[in-house]
Structures are given as C-alpha cells and as structure tokens.
Short mmCIF file of C-alpha atoms in Angstrom, two decimals:
data_model
loop_
_atom_site.label_atom_id
_atom_site.label_comp_id
_atom_site.label_asym_id
_atom_site.label_seq_id
_atom_site.Cartn_x
_atom_site.Cartn_y
_atom_site.Cartn_z
CA MET A 148 -0.23 0.07 0.02
CA THR A 149 3.24 2.38 1.15
CA ARG A 150 5.01 1.41 -1.70
CA ALA A 151 2.25 1.98 -4.27
CA PHE A 152 1.45 5.07 -2.74
CA ALA A 153 5.20 6.30 -3.03
CA GLN A 154 5.20 5.02 -6.48
CA HIS A 155 2.05 7.05 -7.43
CA LEU A 156 4.08 10.41 -5.60
CA GLY A 157 6.94 9.83 -7.68
CA VAL A 158 5.06 9.56 -10.80
CA LEU A 159 3.35 13.05 -9.79
CA ARG A 160 6.80 14.31 -8.83
CA ALA A 161 8.23 13.50 -12.45
CA VAL A 162 5.11 15.02 -14.33
CA LEU A 163 5.94 18.31 -12.14
CA ARG A 164 9.03 18.49 -13.02
CA ARG A 165 8.44 17.84 -16.70
CA MET A 166 5.65 20.68 -16.87
CA PHE A 167 8.30 23.16 -15.47
CA SER A 168 10.81 21.95 -17.23
CA SER A 169 9.48 23.70 -20.15
CA LYS A 170 7.92 26.97 -18.57
CA LEU A 171 6.64 28.52 -21.58
CA ALA A 172 4.63 25.90 -23.10
CA GLY A 173 3.65 24.78 -19.91
CA SER A 174 2.37 28.08 -18.72
CA LEU A 175 0.78 29.14 -21.92
CA ASN A 176 -1.36 25.92 -21.64
CA ILE A 177 -2.28 26.41 -18.59
CA LEU A 178 -3.40 30.06 -19.57
CA VAL A 179 -5.47 28.53 -22.36
CA ILE A 180 -7.24 26.77 -20.16
CA GLY A 181 -7.62 29.13 -17.27
CA ILE A 182 -9.04 31.75 -19.85
CA ALA A 183 -11.44 29.12 -21.71
CA LEU A 184 -12.58 28.13 -18.05
CA SER A 185 -12.64 31.81 -16.88
CA LEU A 186 -15.25 32.81 -19.14
CA PRO A 187 -18.18 30.43 -18.51
CA ALA A 188 -16.76 30.63 -14.52
CA GLY A 189 -17.10 34.67 -14.95
CA MET A 190 -20.43 34.75 -16.27
CA TYR A 191 -21.85 32.10 -13.98
CA MET A 192 -20.53 34.29 -11.27
CA LEU A 193 -22.39 37.35 -12.78
CA LEU A 194 -25.77 35.25 -12.73
CA GLN A 195 -25.18 34.31 -9.25
CA ASN A 196 -25.18 37.94 -8.20
CA ALA A 197 -28.30 38.99 -10.31
CA GLN A 198 -29.79 35.74 -9.17
CA GLY A 199 -29.12 37.07 -5.45
CA LEU A 200 -30.43 40.45 -6.37
CA VAL A 201 -33.75 39.03 -7.72
CA ALA A 202 -34.31 37.03 -4.95
CA GLN A 203 -33.99 40.20 -2.89
CA LEU A 204 -36.59 42.34 -4.73
CA SER A 205 -38.86 39.53 -5.35
CA GLY A 206 -38.67 38.12 -2.39
CA THR A 207 -41.72 39.79 -0.80
CA PRO A 208 -44.10 40.51 -3.89
CA GLN A 209 -46.66 43.50 -3.46
CA ILE A 210 -50.33 44.11 -5.21
CA SER A 211 -50.93 47.86 -5.46
CA LEU A 212 -54.37 48.71 -5.50
CA PHE A 213 -55.42 51.85 -6.88
CA LEU A 214 -58.67 53.08 -6.27
CA ASN A 215 -61.06 55.54 -8.31
CA MET A 216 -60.82 58.91 -7.70
CA ASP A 217 -64.50 58.63 -6.21
CA ALA A 218 -64.01 56.44 -3.93
CA LYS A 219 -65.82 57.09 -0.55
CA THR A 220 -64.36 56.51 3.02
CA GLU A 221 -67.18 53.78 3.50
CA ASP A 222 -66.21 52.07 0.38
CA ILE A 223 -62.79 52.07 1.28
CA ASP A 224 -63.52 50.82 4.35
CA ARG A 225 -65.59 48.23 2.85
CA LEU A 226 -62.69 47.00 0.63
CA HIS A 227 -60.00 47.17 3.36
CA LYS A 228 -62.52 44.61 5.36
CA GLN A 229 -62.89 42.58 2.31
CA LEU A 230 -58.93 42.51 1.61
CA ALA A 231 -58.12 41.83 5.00
CA GLN A 232 -60.34 38.25 4.94
CA HIS A 233 -59.47 37.38 1.40
CA PRO A 234 -57.89 34.09 2.25
CA ALA A 235 -54.66 34.96 -0.32
CA VAL A 236 -53.71 37.77 1.65
CA ALA A 237 -51.34 38.21 4.41
CA GLY A 238 -51.60 41.92 5.13
CA VAL A 239 -52.70 44.71 3.73
CA GLU A 240 -51.89 48.41 4.24
CA PHE A 241 -54.02 51.58 3.36
CA VAL A 242 -52.07 54.39 2.28
CA ALA A 243 -54.31 57.77 1.57
CA ARG A 244 -53.62 60.02 -1.28
CA ALA A 245 -52.44 62.84 0.82
CA GLN A 246 -49.82 60.48 2.35
CA ALA A 247 -48.94 59.41 -0.91
CA LEU A 248 -48.20 62.91 -2.13
CA GLU A 249 -45.90 63.30 0.92
CA GLN A 250 -43.99 60.56 0.22
CA LEU A 251 -43.31 61.36 -3.29
CA LYS A 252 -42.41 64.83 -2.35
CA GLN A 253 -39.67 63.67 0.38
CA GLY A 254 -38.87 60.36 -1.41
CA THR A 255 -37.58 62.13 -4.85
CA GLY A 256 -36.34 65.47 -5.64
CA LEU A 257 -39.37 66.83 -6.84
CA SER A 258 -40.90 68.79 -3.84
CA ASP A 259 -40.90 72.19 -5.70
CA LEU A 260 -42.88 70.80 -8.52
CA ILE A 261 -45.18 69.13 -6.44
CA SER A 262 -46.17 72.08 -4.37
CA GLY A 263 -47.11 74.11 -7.65
CA LEU A 264 -50.02 71.75 -8.27
CA GLN A 265 -53.09 72.64 -8.03
CA GLN A 266 -54.62 69.77 -6.84
CA ASN A 267 -53.10 65.94 -5.66
CA PRO A 268 -53.39 64.02 -8.70
CA LEU A 269 -52.89 60.75 -6.92
CA PRO A 270 -55.35 58.12 -5.58
CA ASP A 271 -55.84 56.48 -2.84
CA ALA A 272 -54.02 53.08 -2.65
CA PHE A 273 -53.91 49.82 -0.72
CA VAL A 274 -50.70 47.70 -0.59
CA VAL A 275 -51.38 44.06 -0.52
CA HIS A 276 -49.10 41.64 0.64
CA PRO A 277 -50.02 38.29 -0.65
CA LYS A 278 -49.40 34.90 1.15
CA PRO A 279 -46.27 33.41 -0.69
CA GLY A 280 -47.16 31.57 -3.69
CA ASP A 281 -45.75 31.37 -7.60
CA ALA A 282 -46.08 33.67 -10.43
CA GLN A 283 -49.14 32.60 -11.83
CA SER A 284 -50.98 32.56 -8.19
CA LEU A 285 -50.00 35.87 -7.96
CA ASP A 286 -51.29 36.98 -11.02
CA ALA A 287 -54.73 35.46 -10.67
CA LEU A 288 -55.19 37.37 -7.40
CA ARG A 289 -54.20 40.34 -8.64
CA GLY A 290 -56.72 39.80 -11.59
CA GLU A 291 -59.53 39.08 -8.72
CA LEU A 292 -58.84 42.38 -6.98
CA ALA A 293 -58.64 44.22 -9.97
CA LYS A 294 -62.50 43.31 -10.64
CA LEU A 295 -62.97 44.72 -6.68
CA SER A 296 -65.55 47.64 -7.28
CA LYS A 297 -64.43 51.37 -6.77
CA VAL A 298 -60.61 49.36 -7.78
CA SER A 299 -59.28 51.68 -11.28
CA GLU A 300 -56.27 49.44 -11.38
CA ALA A 301 -54.18 46.65 -9.56
CA GLN A 302 -50.39 46.53 -10.19
CA LEU A 303 -48.25 43.23 -9.33
CA ASP A 304 -45.26 45.41 -8.41
CA SER A 305 -42.76 41.91 -8.63
CA ALA A 306 -43.87 41.28 -12.14
CA TRP A 307 -40.58 42.82 -13.78
CA ALA A 308 -38.46 40.63 -11.25
CA TYR A 309 -40.42 37.51 -12.72
CA LYS A 310 -39.48 38.65 -16.36
CA LEU A 311 -35.86 39.06 -15.16
CA GLU A 312 -36.07 35.61 -13.84
CA ALA A 313 -37.07 34.14 -16.98
CA LEU A 314 -34.23 36.46 -18.59
CA LEU A 315 -31.50 34.99 -15.80
CA LYS A 316 -32.94 31.16 -17.12
CA PHE A 317 -31.70 32.27 -20.82
CA GLY A 318 -28.37 33.64 -19.23
CA ARG A 319 -27.89 30.55 -17.46
CA LEU A 320 -28.64 28.38 -20.52
CA ALA A 321 -26.21 30.76 -22.60
CA VAL A 322 -23.48 29.76 -19.92
CA LEU A 323 -24.17 26.20 -20.09
CA ILE A 324 -23.54 25.95 -23.78
CA LEU A 325 -20.36 28.38 -23.52
CA ALA A 326 -19.13 26.26 -20.74
CA SER A 327 -19.69 23.08 -23.02
CA LEU A 328 -17.99 24.38 -25.76
CA LEU A 329 -15.02 25.47 -23.96
CA SER A 330 -14.86 22.43 -22.12
CA LEU A 331 -13.96 20.60 -25.48
CA ALA A 332 -11.56 22.95 -26.31
CA LEU A 333 -10.20 21.98 -22.88
CA ILE A 334 -9.96 18.27 -24.03
CA ALA A 335 -8.93 18.94 -27.05
CA VAL A 336 -6.14 21.06 -25.85
CA THR A 337 -5.12 18.34 -22.90
CA PHE A 338 -5.22 15.88 -25.92
CA ASN A 339 -3.09 17.67 -28.14
CA THR A 340 -0.27 18.31 -25.45
CA ILE A 341 -0.39 14.41 -24.47
CA ARG A 342 -0.19 13.31 -28.20
CA LEU A 343 2.91 15.28 -28.57
CA GLN A 344 4.29 13.89 -25.34
CA ILE A 345 3.67 10.35 -26.27
CA LEU A 346 5.28 11.01 -29.48
CA THR A 347 8.66 12.46 -27.96
CA GLN A 348 8.73 9.75 -25.97
CA ARG A 349 7.96 7.17 -28.40
CA ASP A 350 11.72 5.29 -27.54
CA GLU A 351 10.87 5.62 -23.68
CA ILE A 352 7.73 4.01 -23.98
CA GLU A 353 8.61 1.23 -26.67
CA VAL A 354 11.24 0.21 -24.16
CA ALA A 355 9.23 0.29 -20.80
CA LYS A 356 6.86 -2.20 -22.88
CA LEU A 357 9.43 -4.14 -23.65
CA ILE A 358 10.52 -4.48 -20.21
CA GLY A 359 7.79 -5.35 -18.59
CA ALA A 360 5.80 -2.22 -18.13
CA THR A 361 2.09 -2.73 -17.53
CA ASP A 362 -0.29 -0.19 -19.79
CA GLY A 363 -1.40 0.95 -16.23
CA PHE A 364 2.10 2.09 -15.72
CA ILE A 365 2.97 3.62 -19.10
CA ARG A 366 -0.42 5.49 -19.02
CA ARG A 367 -0.12 7.06 -15.60
CA PRO A 368 2.00 9.71 -15.98
CA PHE A 369 -0.06 11.03 -18.94
CA LEU A 370 -2.84 10.78 -17.17
CA TYR A 371 -1.45 12.58 -14.15
CA PHE A 372 0.34 15.21 -16.47
CA GLY A 373 -3.52 15.87 -17.71
CA ALA A 374 -5.11 16.34 -14.26
CA THR A 375 -2.05 18.57 -12.98
CA GLN A 376 -2.44 21.11 -16.13
CA GLY A 377 -6.43 20.79 -15.78
CA LEU A 378 -5.99 21.78 -12.02
CA PHE A 379 -3.35 24.77 -12.65
CA GLY A 380 -5.83 25.93 -15.26
CA GLY A 381 -8.49 25.87 -13.03
CA ILE A 382 -6.22 27.83 -10.47
CA MET A 383 -5.69 30.02 -13.39
CA ALA A 384 -9.36 30.78 -13.68
CA TRP A 385 -10.33 31.16 -10.65
CA LEU A 386 -7.41 33.56 -10.30
CA ILE A 387 -8.61 36.09 -13.44
CA VAL A 388 -12.52 35.61 -12.31
CA ALA A 389 -11.05 37.01 -8.66
CA ALA A 390 -9.18 39.56 -10.36
CA SER A 391 -12.16 40.26 -12.65
CA LEU A 392 -14.71 40.70 -9.79
CA LEU A 393 -11.87 43.06 -7.65
CA LEU A 394 -11.97 45.61 -10.72
CA LEU A 395 -15.27 45.51 -11.48
CA ASN A 396 -16.15 46.00 -7.87
CA ARG A 397 -13.95 49.01 -7.59
CA GLN A 398 -15.44 50.44 -10.27
CA LEU A 399 -19.12 49.12 -9.32
CA GLY A 400 -18.10 51.29 -5.89
CA ALA A 401 -18.47 54.77 -7.76
CA LEU A 402 -21.05 53.89 -9.62
CA SER A 403 -23.12 52.95 -6.61
CA GLN A 404 -22.04 55.58 -4.66
CA LEU A 405 -23.56 57.59 -7.29
CA TYR A 406 -27.10 56.04 -6.74
CA ALA A 407 -27.25 56.26 -3.21
CA SER A 408 -26.98 52.27 -2.91
CA GLN A 409 -24.75 49.80 -1.36
CA PHE A 410 -24.16 47.10 -4.14
CA THR A 411 -21.13 44.65 -4.64
CA LEU A 412 -20.60 41.53 -6.61
CA HIS A 413 -20.29 38.37 -4.39
CA PRO A 414 -16.75 36.40 -5.52
CA LEU A 415 -17.42 32.52 -6.12
CA SER A 416 -18.31 30.24 -3.19
CA PHE A 417 -16.12 27.95 -1.90
CA GLY A 418 -18.56 25.22 -3.21
CA ASP A 419 -18.74 26.52 -6.50
CA SER A 420 -14.58 27.49 -6.58
CA LEU A 421 -14.25 23.37 -5.53
CA SER A 422 -16.31 22.74 -8.11
CA LEU A 423 -14.59 24.61 -11.08
CA LEU A 424 -10.94 23.07 -9.62
CA LEU A 425 -12.54 19.51 -10.01
CA PHE A 426 -14.38 19.95 -13.19
CA SER A 427 -11.01 21.60 -14.41
CA VAL A 428 -9.02 18.53 -13.13
CA TYR A 429 -11.34 16.05 -14.98
CA LEU A 430 -11.39 17.78 -18.12
CA GLY A 431 -7.78 17.44 -18.37
CA TRP A 432 -7.74 13.82 -16.96
CA LEU A 433 -10.45 13.17 -19.61
CA GLY A 434 -8.29 14.73 -22.42
CA ALA A 435 -5.29 12.93 -21.27
CA TRP A 436 -6.86 9.59 -21.16
CA LEU A 437 -8.59 9.89 -24.62
CA SER A 438 -5.26 10.93 -26.17
CA VAL A 439 -3.58 7.58 -24.22
CA ALA A 440 -6.12 5.59 -25.55
CA ARG A 441 -5.76 6.76 -29.19
CA HIS A 442 -2.07 6.96 -29.26
CA LEU A 443 -0.68 4.39 -27.02
CA SER A 444 -1.63 1.14 -28.67
CA GLN A 445 -0.01 2.84 -31.73
CA ILE A 446 3.22 2.24 -30.33
CA GLU A 447 4.28 -1.45 -30.10
CA PRO A 448 7.59 -2.86 -30.02
CA HIS A 449 9.05 -4.24 -33.09
CA MET B 208 19.46 -36.53 -17.51
CA TRP B 209 15.34 -36.71 -18.13
CA LEU B 210 15.81 -33.97 -14.93
CA ILE B 211 16.91 -31.41 -17.33
CA TYR B 212 14.26 -32.28 -19.83
CA PHE B 213 11.52 -31.94 -16.93
CA PHE B 214 12.38 -28.89 -16.33
CA LYS B 215 12.21 -26.79 -19.51
CA MET B 216 12.43 -23.42 -19.77
CA ILE B 217 11.92 -22.39 -23.05
CA THR B 218 10.46 -24.87 -25.67
CA PHE B 219 9.73 -24.38 -29.37
CA ASN B 220 7.16 -26.91 -30.87
CA GLN B 221 6.71 -26.76 -34.95
CA VAL B 222 7.18 -23.36 -35.03
CA HIS B 223 6.44 -21.21 -38.15
CA LYS B 224 6.86 -17.99 -38.38
CA ARG B 225 6.03 -15.77 -41.88
CA TYR B 226 6.20 -12.10 -41.91
CA PRO B 227 3.13 -9.94 -43.71
CA GLY B 228 4.10 -9.57 -47.20
CA GLY B 229 5.40 -13.90 -47.29
CA TYR B 230 8.71 -13.87 -46.10
CA GLU B 231 9.36 -16.85 -44.19
CA ALA B 232 11.56 -16.52 -41.26
CA LEU B 233 11.07 -19.50 -39.25
CA LYS B 234 10.13 -22.86 -40.63
CA ASN B 235 8.93 -25.85 -38.54
CA VAL B 236 11.30 -24.90 -35.16
CA SER B 237 11.45 -27.50 -32.46
CA PHE B 238 13.65 -27.28 -29.54
CA ASP B 239 13.91 -27.47 -25.96
CA ILE B 240 16.25 -25.08 -23.69
CA ALA B 241 16.62 -26.47 -20.00
CA GLU B 242 16.58 -24.47 -16.78
CA GLY B 243 19.90 -22.92 -16.47
CA GLU B 244 21.04 -24.06 -19.37
CA MET B 245 23.13 -21.43 -21.80
CA VAL B 246 23.03 -21.99 -25.29
CA PHE B 247 24.35 -20.50 -28.58
CA LEU B 248 21.99 -19.45 -31.56
CA THR B 249 24.07 -19.39 -34.61
CA GLY B 250 23.62 -18.53 -38.49
CA HIS B 251 24.14 -16.16 -41.10
CA SER B 252 21.89 -12.94 -40.63
CA GLY B 253 18.70 -13.22 -42.38
CA ALA B 254 18.90 -16.92 -40.59
CA GLY B 255 15.93 -16.08 -38.33
CA LYS B 256 18.29 -15.49 -35.35
CA SER B 257 16.35 -12.21 -33.99
CA THR B 258 12.94 -13.72 -35.04
CA LEU B 259 13.52 -16.79 -32.76
CA LEU B 260 14.36 -14.26 -29.73
CA LYS B 261 11.18 -12.04 -30.54
CA LEU B 262 8.89 -15.40 -30.14
CA ILE B 263 10.21 -15.48 -26.95
CA ALA B 264 9.70 -12.41 -25.77
CA ALA B 265 6.24 -12.35 -27.32
CA ILE B 266 7.40 -9.11 -29.68
CA GLU B 267 6.13 -11.29 -32.53
CA ARG B 268 3.64 -14.40 -32.24
CA PRO B 269 4.18 -17.70 -33.97
CA ASN B 270 1.82 -18.13 -36.88
CA SER B 271 1.70 -21.86 -36.10
CA GLY B 272 3.19 -24.06 -33.39
CA SER B 273 3.95 -23.11 -29.83
CA VAL B 274 6.40 -21.10 -28.04
CA LEU B 275 6.34 -22.20 -24.21
CA VAL B 276 8.68 -20.31 -21.62
CA ASN B 277 8.70 -21.19 -18.13
CA ASN B 278 5.66 -23.49 -18.80
CA GLN B 279 3.65 -20.56 -20.44
CA ASN B 280 2.30 -20.80 -24.17
CA ILE B 281 3.26 -17.10 -25.44
CA GLY B 282 0.64 -17.66 -28.42
CA ALA B 283 -2.37 -17.73 -26.20
CA LEU B 284 -1.16 -15.26 -23.72
CA LYS B 285 -3.47 -12.79 -22.41
CA GLY B 286 -2.24 -9.10 -23.48
CA GLY B 287 -2.39 -8.07 -19.51
CA ALA B 288 -0.34 -11.14 -18.48
CA LEU B 289 2.30 -10.30 -21.06
CA PRO B 290 4.41 -7.52 -18.75
CA TYR B 291 4.51 -10.11 -16.28
CA LEU B 292 6.27 -12.60 -19.19
CA ARG B 293 8.53 -9.95 -19.59
CA ARG B 294 9.74 -9.01 -16.06
CA ASN B 295 11.17 -12.45 -16.36
CA LEU B 296 13.16 -11.88 -19.47
CA GLY B 297 16.40 -9.70 -19.48
CA ILE B 298 16.73 -8.98 -23.18
CA ILE B 299 19.97 -7.66 -24.39
CA PHE B 300 18.93 -5.72 -27.90
CA GLN B 301 21.20 -5.69 -30.66
CA ASP B 302 20.95 -1.50 -31.01
CA HIS B 303 20.52 -1.44 -27.25
CA LYS B 304 17.57 0.65 -26.53
CA LEU B 305 18.97 2.79 -24.15
CA LEU B 306 17.30 6.31 -23.35
CA PHE B 307 19.40 9.30 -23.91
CA ASP B 308 17.32 11.13 -22.42
CA ARG B 309 18.20 10.05 -18.63
CA ASN B 310 21.80 8.98 -17.38
CA VAL B 311 23.36 5.58 -16.81
CA PHE B 312 21.89 5.03 -13.33
CA ASP B 313 18.39 5.79 -14.48
CA ASN B 314 18.38 3.88 -17.45
CA VAL B 315 19.20 0.85 -15.29
CA LEU B 316 16.61 1.86 -12.73
CA LEU B 317 13.89 1.80 -15.43
CA PRO B 318 13.14 -1.94 -14.60
CA LEU B 319 12.86 -1.90 -11.14
CA GLN B 320 10.59 1.68 -11.20
CA ILE B 321 8.18 -0.69 -13.80
CA CYS B 322 8.38 -3.55 -10.76
CA GLY B 323 7.32 -0.90 -8.33
CA PHE B 324 10.63 -1.51 -6.04
CA GLU B 325 11.31 0.42 -3.04
CA HIS B 326 13.60 3.48 -3.73
CA ARG B 327 16.26 2.56 -1.26
CA GLU B 328 16.45 -1.25 -2.46
CA SER B 329 16.88 -0.26 -5.95
CA GLY B 330 19.58 2.38 -5.22
CA LYS B 331 21.46 -1.06 -4.25
CA ARG B 332 20.51 -3.11 -7.01
CA VAL B 333 21.42 -0.52 -9.73
CA ARG B 334 24.61 -0.12 -8.25
CA ALA B 335 25.33 -3.84 -7.88
CA ALA B 336 24.24 -4.07 -11.62
CA LEU B 337 26.31 -1.19 -12.72
CA ASP B 338 29.28 -2.70 -10.60
CA LYS B 339 29.12 -6.06 -12.31
CA VAL B 340 29.42 -4.88 -15.58
CA GLY B 341 32.05 -2.42 -14.44
CA LEU B 342 30.39 0.84 -15.02
CA LEU B 343 30.03 1.84 -11.82
CA LYS B 344 32.11 5.32 -12.02
CA ARG B 345 30.04 6.14 -14.84
CA GLU B 346 26.61 6.37 -13.13
CA LYS B 347 26.43 10.22 -13.96
CA SER B 348 27.18 9.98 -17.71
CA ASN B 349 24.74 10.22 -20.00
CA PRO B 350 24.57 6.84 -22.31
CA ILE B 351 25.42 8.92 -25.29
CA ALA B 352 29.11 9.58 -24.01
CA LEU B 353 29.77 5.76 -23.63
CA SER B 354 31.73 3.74 -26.03
CA GLY B 355 29.87 1.05 -28.19
CA GLY B 356 31.10 -1.84 -25.28
CA GLU B 357 30.21 0.48 -22.74
CA GLN B 358 26.48 1.07 -24.22
CA GLN B 359 26.52 -2.78 -24.52
CA ARG B 360 27.35 -3.25 -20.98
CA LEU B 361 25.08 -1.01 -19.72
CA CYS B 362 22.08 -2.41 -21.84
CA ILE B 363 23.31 -5.75 -19.90
CA ALA B 364 23.04 -4.18 -16.62
CA ARG B 365 19.46 -2.91 -17.60
CA ALA B 366 18.66 -6.69 -18.12
CA ILE B 367 20.14 -8.00 -15.21
CA VAL B 368 19.12 -5.72 -12.28
CA ASN B 369 15.44 -7.10 -12.35
CA ARG B 370 17.60 -10.93 -11.62
CA PRO B 371 15.48 -12.54 -14.16
CA SER B 372 15.49 -15.95 -14.77
CA ILE B 373 16.09 -16.19 -18.56
CA LEU B 374 18.62 -13.45 -20.32
CA LEU B 375 18.11 -13.58 -24.33
CA ALA B 376 20.99 -11.30 -25.92
CA ASP B 377 20.80 -10.43 -29.51
CA GLU B 378 24.71 -10.28 -31.40
CA PRO B 379 25.57 -9.16 -27.86
CA THR B 380 29.36 -8.96 -28.99
CA GLY B 381 28.23 -7.46 -32.82
CA ASN B 382 30.59 -4.31 -33.26
CA LEU B 383 32.62 -5.05 -30.77
CA ASP B 384 36.75 -5.93 -30.79
CA ALA B 385 37.87 -9.32 -29.23
CA ALA B 386 39.27 -8.00 -26.23
CA TYR B 387 35.68 -6.37 -25.45
CA ALA B 388 33.96 -9.29 -26.53
CA ARG B 389 35.38 -11.59 -24.07
CA GLU B 390 34.56 -9.48 -21.39
CA ILE B 391 31.07 -9.60 -21.92
CA MET B 392 31.03 -13.75 -22.49
CA ALA B 393 32.77 -13.19 -19.21
CA ILE B 394 29.76 -11.51 -17.92
CA PHE B 395 27.43 -14.08 -18.96
CA ASN B 396 29.54 -17.09 -17.83
CA SER B 397 29.15 -15.75 -14.56
CA PHE B 398 25.23 -15.64 -15.23
CA HIS B 399 25.43 -18.89 -16.28
CA GLN B 400 27.07 -19.92 -13.12
CA VAL B 401 24.45 -18.70 -10.46
CA GLY B 402 21.76 -20.54 -12.27
CA ALA B 403 20.52 -18.39 -15.37
CA THR B 404 19.30 -19.61 -18.42
CA LEU B 405 21.04 -17.86 -21.16
CA LEU B 406 20.08 -17.79 -24.96
CA ILE B 407 23.11 -15.67 -26.65
CA SER B 408 22.39 -15.23 -30.30
CA THR B 409 25.90 -14.73 -31.95
CA HIS B 410 27.87 -15.00 -35.44
CA ASP B 411 31.10 -14.20 -33.88
CA GLU B 412 33.64 -16.91 -34.56
CA SER B 413 35.87 -16.17 -31.85
CA VAL B 414 33.25 -16.36 -29.26
CA LEU B 415 32.15 -19.76 -30.39
CA GLN B 416 35.37 -21.24 -30.44
CA ASP B 417 36.18 -21.03 -26.91
CA SER B 418 33.22 -22.92 -25.39
CA GLY B 419 32.07 -26.08 -25.16
CA VAL B 420 28.40 -24.53 -24.93
CA ARG B 421 25.46 -26.13 -27.12
CA ARG B 422 24.79 -24.27 -30.44
CA LEU B 423 21.31 -23.92 -32.24
CA VAL B 424 22.04 -22.99 -35.92
CA LEU B 425 19.46 -22.04 -38.17
CA LYS B 426 19.86 -21.67 -41.73
CA GLU B 427 17.97 -19.55 -43.92
CA GLY B 428 14.86 -20.59 -40.84
CA VAL B 429 15.23 -24.03 -40.67
CA LEU B 430 17.11 -25.41 -37.17
CA GLN B 431 19.90 -27.68 -38.51
#
C-alpha cells in the first residue's frame, strides 16, 4: 500500500518536473485553459449575483391597488375589510392620497414641482401583501383584486422580477452552452499536448513495454500530467475571475455611490470554486485519457 | 538426464513464423532449453535468429506451432499477462535501446521502477548491476557519452538488474573487438554460473570457438 503510494507520488513528482521544465509551453497551456474556463465561470458568477438580487427584490411581492378618484370613506372601509379577510392575502396597508403625495415629495427631489400642483393627482391606494405563491397564483390574485368595485387598477410590483428571472434562465442556458464548448476545447488542448508528449517519448514507451511495463504504468504519467495541467488551469481561471471581480467591484463602488445604494458583486462561493477546480481536473484527465487510449496502442515494440 | 528435460525453460514446438508480405523467417522449428542452460544461437544474418528471440519475448507471435516459456504458452498469452512474462526476461538488444534523456543510473533503474521496487532497495540493486558490468564510475554519465562496448554493458546491466531467470542476447558482441567481446562473454558466464538460463544469438566465431556450449544453428529459417 505504502509502496504503491510512494510510486504514485514519484510519478507525480516527475510530472511536475516535466511541466516546469518547459516553462513557456507549460504556462501557455495553463493560460489557455485558464482563460477558456474563466469565461463561463465569470459569467456564472455574474448570474449568481443577479440571481441574488432578484431573490432579494422579489422575495416580498406586493400588489398595489389604486382606487377610483371618487371612492368614499365607506368604500375604503368596506374594501379594507374585504381584503383583510381574503384567504390569499397576508396583510394589507392603506395609503391615503395625501400621505402618498407627502412620500413622493420626500422620496424624490420633486417637492418644488409638486407644491406647484393645483390638486393632488394621486388616488387612494392599498398595498396588499399576498401569501407566498408562484407567479401564476399571484397573477390570478391580481386579476381578482382588479375586478373589485371602486378599484381602478391593480399592479403586481414583482412582475418585472419574474421577467428578469426568465432572462436569467436564458443567461444560464447561454453559460451552459459556452461552458460545454469551452470544455471541449480544453479536452482538445490536453489531447494534443499529450499526443505530442507520447510522440516525443516513443522510445521510452517502447523500451518500457519491452521490459515489462503494464499499460497502467505507461498511462499513469500522462493521466497525471493531464489532471495536473487541468488543476493549474482551473486555479488560473479562478484567479482571473477573482481579479476581474476586484476591478469590477472598485468601479461598481463609484457607480453605486452615485445611486446612493450599496451594491457589490460577491465572489464565487467555496463550493463553486471547488467545483470549478474539480471540473477542470476532470477535463484534463479526460483529455489525457482519450489521447492515451488513441495513441498508446499504436506504439508496439518491434 | 531426464531431470534436465523436466525443467524445460524454453520450448519451441514446430514453430512457423511468416511476416506480412510472405517472407518465411522460421520454418518448423522445434527445440528445448533446460533451466540453467546456456545456449548459442548461430547462423548467417537473415537466418531468423532475431525472429526466434522476438518470439520468446512475445514481440512477435508464431503463425503456427507453440512457444512455451517457463511452461506458459506465449501464443495464448492475454495482453494483460504479457508485462509479467517480460519481467522474467532480461533482453539485451542488438541496438541497445538505451534512453538518452537520462543518465546511466536511471537507465538501469527503469526496470525496477516498472516492477515497483522501493527507492533504497532499487538504488542498491542498480549499483550492484553497474558494478558487475564495470560501469559503477559512470553512473552519472549520459549513455551517449559511452563507447560502443560500454553501451553494450549498460544494456546488460539493465537486463540483469531485475534478476530475471532468462537472459536473451541478440548479437551482444556484434560490433566489438575481441577483447571487449571476451569481457562480455565473461559476464554471461558468471550469470550462467549462478543458474540463469541464457540464449545468446551470435555469429562471432571468436566467441563460439572457446566454449563447449551447446549450439542451435539456423539456416534460412530451418534449425540444422
């Protein structure tokens, strides 16, 4: 057991020595793999951030009910009771038209303009907090509330969030396609690297076969090389994504200050980082395996 | 006498070998080599000596007949068992097949790495093998810096480091002058004395003269 382990360690050491003996070629390969992987990984990270934003915003969907201008106090009381008893409604708030105007004055920089108005153009409104449900049931509730008497309009505030959600789904598909294509490219890069290595080590492979090396013994250094190169490529991709994030966040800080909000991009989570590394190791190994399977059988001693 | 035949190490039984293209290298060859025996294989070049050695190492397969090594039928051997057969053979190649990307020590180390020997144990064995062929002082050299005779001895060191029970040598004294050739034959004799089975292909008369060793003579693929 320890002997086999020592043997594997020895192979790994030899592989690392070989990888760093050709600094330029080796690092170019790692860079290519890193860039190829950083594209989908970076896009995935941006999507995750957008996803988080959407969840935050659409976490508490609201329905705004705007009443007719001629609604009287008893209509309002009646509606209030009706809404409070509705089984799909968790809570309801009344926003009087005067109150709404005051909020508008304070919340935006338009107080001068609003003071100039002859009369309050805003209607009375209810803010309805529905019980949690999917987009469809919320939409049904909105339609139902819109039909109540004295209600002129019902707006589902999170409608845009659902549209964004659909857009994100589209984005995820795009990332998936990109990731698949670039994974193929990564496999091809490793395949070719290993092919060249096998060709330059033709003599060694032939001699090793002649003096009793098993296929596993001959295959091992190439598989280790592919996996190690994949690992370094994955680390490179992670570094590229992390560095880009740093730059983006600095720029984003300036931008969000202008909008008086606090928004920063979150880095890849630990789990996602680990997945990235494991995936790139696997791809490198797979490329090497395919190459070895294809080329090693062609070398037979004669 | 029958005891010797009981411990047959190498057996050829009506072996035919025809290469693609129709060239018949071996025709109906049958012989036995007992365990611990030393045998010369002679004949003109092109008589089939190399082919015969390749059949023993399963580098080539017979078209008909059977080749048995240590009671294993080489023709019926599965691919996975092949490496383990070859670990029991030490082969000294006509073209040496040394690796010039590593030094003398590492060339001899290769068979031990393949068998998975422990680091310290294999270092000892490599030095012992190099000592036996007189190359201990050259362990750091690249084989390309060695003379033809030294390269041949390095090839022998690599073949014996794993202590195989059978040694096959293809023209081991081919391009060497008589003094070097005698040196190498002395090395082979010492292995014979410790019980290894040796099959040495040669057409070197100087080697053949001074020994009472059994000979297999091939002529155009037929055993004489």
